XYZ file of N, CA, C and O in Angstrom:
344
model
N 92.630 96.548 75.972
C 93.203 96.031 77.192
C 93.373 97.153 78.231
O 93.134 96.927 79.404
N 93.764 98.333 77.777
C 93.968 99.429 78.737
C 92.665 99.853 79.409
O 92.665 100.226 80.578
N 91.558 99.797 78.700
C 90.275 100.183 79.285
C 89.872 99.262 80.438
O 89.109 99.657 81.316
N 90.391 98.049 80.436
C 90.096 97.096 81.510
C 90.840 97.461 82.798
O 90.541 96.949 83.858
N 91.807 98.360 82.706
C 92.586 98.796 83.860
C 92.106 100.124 84.433
O 92.721 100.669 85.341
N 91.001 100.665 83.915
C 90.491 101.962 84.353
C 89.083 101.797 84.923
O 88.231 101.169 84.302
N 88.864 102.370 86.108
C 87.531 102.412 86.707
C 87.123 103.882 86.712
O 87.540 104.646 87.579
N 86.337 104.308 85.711
C 86.007 105.727 85.587
C 85.125 106.222 86.733
O 84.241 105.520 87.209
N 85.422 107.432 87.167
C 84.615 108.083 88.188
C 84.849 107.595 89.600
O 84.262 108.120 90.535
N 85.691 106.597 89.789
C 85.932 106.054 91.129
C 87.163 106.692 91.750
O 88.193 106.823 91.105
N 87.036 107.111 92.991
C 88.175 107.601 93.757
C 88.329 106.658 94.946
O 87.604 106.762 95.920
N 89.237 105.719 94.801
C 89.407 104.684 95.814
C 90.815 104.777 96.369
O 91.780 104.452 95.685
N 90.934 105.248 97.604
C 92.247 105.281 98.238
C 92.476 103.961 98.969
O 91.619 103.074 98.985
N 93.629 103.785 99.563
C 93.971 102.514 100.221
C 92.978 102.186 101.341
O 92.561 101.048 101.487
N 92.608 103.161 102.122
C 91.671 102.935 103.227
C 90.336 102.398 102.709
O 89.766 101.467 103.263
N 89.831 102.984 101.622
C 88.568 102.507 101.043
C 88.740 101.127 100.408
O 87.843 100.290 100.491
N 89.893 100.876 99.801
C 90.130 99.592 99.131
C 90.113 98.425 100.105
O 89.532 97.380 99.807
N 90.726 98.566 101.274
C 90.753 97.448 102.226
C 89.388 97.194 102.854
O 89.155 96.138 103.421
N 88.467 98.142 102.713
C 87.096 97.954 103.199
C 86.164 97.464 102.088
O 84.984 97.271 102.317
N 86.684 97.285 100.877
C 85.854 96.971 99.714
C 85.871 95.492 99.342
O 85.620 95.142 98.194
N 86.160 94.614 100.279
C 86.228 93.180 99.992
C 84.924 92.702 99.364
O 83.837 92.938 99.894
N 85.031 92.070 98.204
C 83.862 91.546 97.509
C 83.197 92.520 96.551
O 82.277 92.147 95.828
N 83.657 93.766 96.520
C 83.053 94.765 95.631
C 83.349 94.434 94.167
O 84.411 93.907 93.839
N 82.394 94.734 93.311
C 82.555 94.572 91.865
C 82.772 95.958 91.265
O 81.922 96.833 91.422
N 83.899 96.156 90.602
C 84.212 97.435 89.973
C 83.978 97.316 88.476
O 84.497 96.405 87.835
N 83.209 98.230 87.909
C 82.964 98.235 86.466
C 84.051 99.060 85.794
O 84.240 100.233 86.107
N 84.754 98.446 84.866
C 85.863 99.104 84.183
C 85.358 99.921 82.995
O 84.196 99.814 82.605
N 86.234 100.715 82.417
C 85.888 101.515 81.240
C 85.552 100.630 80.046
O 84.889 101.065 79.111
N 85.980 99.371 80.072
C 85.654 98.410 79.019
C 84.226 97.897 79.153
O 83.652 97.373 78.214
N 83.648 98.055 80.350
C 82.296 97.564 80.610
C 82.284 96.258 81.384
O 81.252 95.841 81.891
N 83.422 95.584 81.472
C 83.539 94.344 82.236
C 83.807 94.686 83.704
O 84.093 95.835 84.041
N 83.713 93.699 84.575
C 83.928 93.950 85.999
C 85.176 93.240 86.511
O 85.622 92.244 85.943
N 85.697 93.781 87.604
C 86.812 93.214 88.349
C 86.368 93.160 89.803
O 85.776 94.115 90.302
N 86.629 92.041 90.471
C 86.232 91.904 91.874
C 87.399 92.240 92.795
O 88.533 91.853 92.541
N 87.104 92.957 93.869
C 88.105 93.278 94.882
C 88.119 92.142 95.905
O 87.084 91.753 96.426
N 89.308 91.598 96.160
C 89.473 90.525 97.142
C 90.540 90.975 98.127
O 91.697 91.149 97.754
N 90.151 91.188 99.377
C 91.087 91.653 100.404
C 91.483 90.467 101.276
O 90.638 89.824 101.889
N 92.769 90.170 101.281
C 93.308 89.104 102.118
C 93.843 89.732 103.390
O 94.530 90.753 103.350
N 93.544 89.110 104.521
C 93.949 89.688 105.815
C 94.814 88.703 106.593
O 94.458 87.545 106.735
N 95.936 89.186 107.089
C 96.791 88.449 108.011
C 97.145 89.400 109.132
O 97.883 90.352 108.914
N 96.613 89.154 110.321
C 96.845 90.018 111.475
C 96.574 91.464 111.111
O 95.475 91.827 110.840
N 97.617 92.304 111.040
C 97.437 93.726 110.703
C 97.761 94.016 109.242
O 97.622 95.131 108.781
N 98.206 93.007 108.516
C 98.582 93.172 107.117
C 97.364 92.957 106.231
O 96.583 92.040 106.437
N 97.195 93.799 105.228
C 96.109 93.674 104.259
C 96.707 93.656 102.854
O 97.581 94.454 102.535
N 96.226 92.732 102.045
C 96.645 92.676 100.647
C 95.390 92.769 99.790
O 94.420 92.038 100.021
N 95.401 93.668 98.822
C 94.250 93.866 97.943
C 94.562 93.226 96.598
O 95.538 93.580 95.942
N 93.713 92.260 96.216
C 93.842 91.605 94.920
C 92.671 92.021 94.040
O 91.591 92.318 94.538
N 92.915 92.038 92.736
C 91.863 92.317 91.767
C 91.631 91.048 90.957
O 92.522 90.593 90.244
N 90.458 90.460 91.102
C 90.126 89.201 90.438
C 89.547 89.512 89.063
O 88.475 90.107 88.955
N 90.274 89.098 88.016
C 89.831 89.359 86.647
C 89.153 88.122 86.062
O 88.888 87.147 86.764
N 88.880 88.132 84.765
C 88.168 87.043 84.103
C 89.053 85.842 83.789
O 88.552 84.777 83.449
N 90.363 85.978 83.881
C 91.271 84.874 83.572
C 91.451 83.996 84.803
O 92.155 84.355 85.740
N 90.826 82.832 84.778
C 90.869 81.925 85.932
C 92.104 81.034 85.951
O 92.368 80.378 86.949
N 92.877 81.000 84.861
C 94.022 80.105 84.789
C 95.341 80.770 85.184
O 96.394 80.156 85.063
N 95.302 82.011 85.635
C 96.523 82.705 86.041
C 96.282 83.413 87.368
O 95.143 83.604 87.786
N 97.378 83.794 88.040
C 97.243 84.481 89.325
C 96.628 85.859 89.122
O 96.811 86.493 88.096
N 95.917 86.306 90.145
C 95.285 87.624 90.094
C 96.290 88.718 90.430
O 97.266 88.491 91.152
N 96.022 89.907 89.925
C 96.885 91.063 90.174
C 96.724 91.541 91.612
O 95.633 91.490 92.171
N 97.816 92.001 92.196
C 97.787 92.600 93.526
C 98.054 94.093 93.390
O 98.844 94.516 92.558
N 97.384 94.871 94.213
C 97.619 96.310 94.239
C 98.933 96.536 94.980
O 99.143 96.010 96.071
N 99.810 97.319 94.380
C 101.141 97.555 94.926
C 101.199 98.952 95.536
O 100.764 99.921 94.910
N 101.731 99.040 96.746
C 101.915 100.355 97.374
C 102.985 101.115 96.598
O 104.041 100.578 96.298
N 102.672 102.344 96.246
C 103.633 103.171 95.508
C 103.282 104.635 95.690
O 102.237 104.979 96.219
N 104.165 105.498 95.236
C 103.892 106.933 95.302
C 103.450 107.450 93.930
O 103.710 108.581 93.567
N 102.754 106.613 93.179
C 102.315 106.957 91.830
C 101.403 108.185 91.827
O 101.321 108.903 90.847
N 100.719 108.446 92.943
C 99.795 109.583 93.012
C 100.485 110.903 93.335
O 99.850 111.942 93.313
N 101.742 110.868 93.644
C 102.449 112.094 94.031
C 102.360 113.134 92.906
O 102.832 112.909 91.801
N 101.698 114.235 93.178
C 101.551 115.304 92.196
C 100.369 115.123 91.248
O 100.096 115.993 90.443
N 99.661 113.997 91.325
C 98.499 113.756 90.459
C 97.220 114.157 91.173
O 97.088 113.962 92.366
N 96.251 114.670 90.429
C 94.959 115.019 91.015
C 94.034 113.808 91.059
O 93.127 113.746 91.852
N 94.232 112.850 90.167
C 93.396 111.655 90.164
C 94.063 110.559 91.010
O 95.232 110.634 91.297
N 93.291 109.568 91.380
C 93.809 108.451 92.151
C 94.225 107.353 91.180
O 93.440 106.942 90.327
N 95.443 106.877 91.304
C 95.935 105.784 90.470
C 96.613 104.758 91.374
O 97.169 105.103 92.403
N 96.536 103.520 90.993
C 97.161 102.430 91.733
C 97.985 101.599 90.772
O 97.616 101.420 89.616
N 99.076 101.072 91.264
C 99.902 100.162 90.474
C 99.501 98.733 90.817
O 99.183 98.433 91.963
N 99.494 97.867 89.812
C 99.234 96.449 90.024
C 100.434 95.661 89.498
O 101.162 96.134 88.632
N 100.634 94.468 90.066
C 101.823 93.698 89.713
C 101.625 92.731 88.544
O 102.556 92.026 88.169
N 100.452 92.699 87.960
C 100.168 91.834 86.810
C 99.183 92.532 85.873
O 98.504 93.458 86.262
N 99.097 92.025 84.656
C 98.132 92.550 83.690
C 96.764 91.953 83.997
O 96.626 90.751 84.194
N 95.744 92.804 84.060
C 94.365 92.343 84.222
C 93.869 91.866 82.861
O 94.054 92.544 81.854
N 93.231 90.704 82.847
C 92.773 90.118 81.577
C 91.255 90.014 81.551
O 90.669 89.373 82.414
N 90.625 90.589 80.544
C 89.159 90.581 80.474
C 88.569 89.262 79.973
O 87.352 89.096 79.968
N 89.414 88.319 79.538
C 88.946 87.001 79.080
C 89.807 85.917 79.708
O 90.924 86.179 80.156
N 89.305 84.680 79.712
C 90.043 83.552 80.247
C 90.960 83.004 79.152
O 90.499 82.506 78.133
N 92.256 83.137 79.352
C 93.231 82.635 78.365
C 93.712 81.250 78.785
O 93.919 81.001 79.970
N 93.909 80.341 77.840
C 94.350 78.984 78.192
C 95.789 78.952 78.683
O 96.574 79.779 78.492
């Protein structure tokens, strides 16, 4: 499950993420997650569409998780699921 939350070799900051609407990201598990950017006026929300169609998709949460880190990390508000659970 943790490998589904990692996109190896990708450095995606917020600016790049809001321009990546429709992009398919290949995770360390080998499965893909789609980037879905919702726009309202000047507000942008980045969602990650996983394989589970029966639950809400995870949203990227603004945080200071990268403070002091050399790699880029993002927090999401839900668990990404590599399969469709009933």
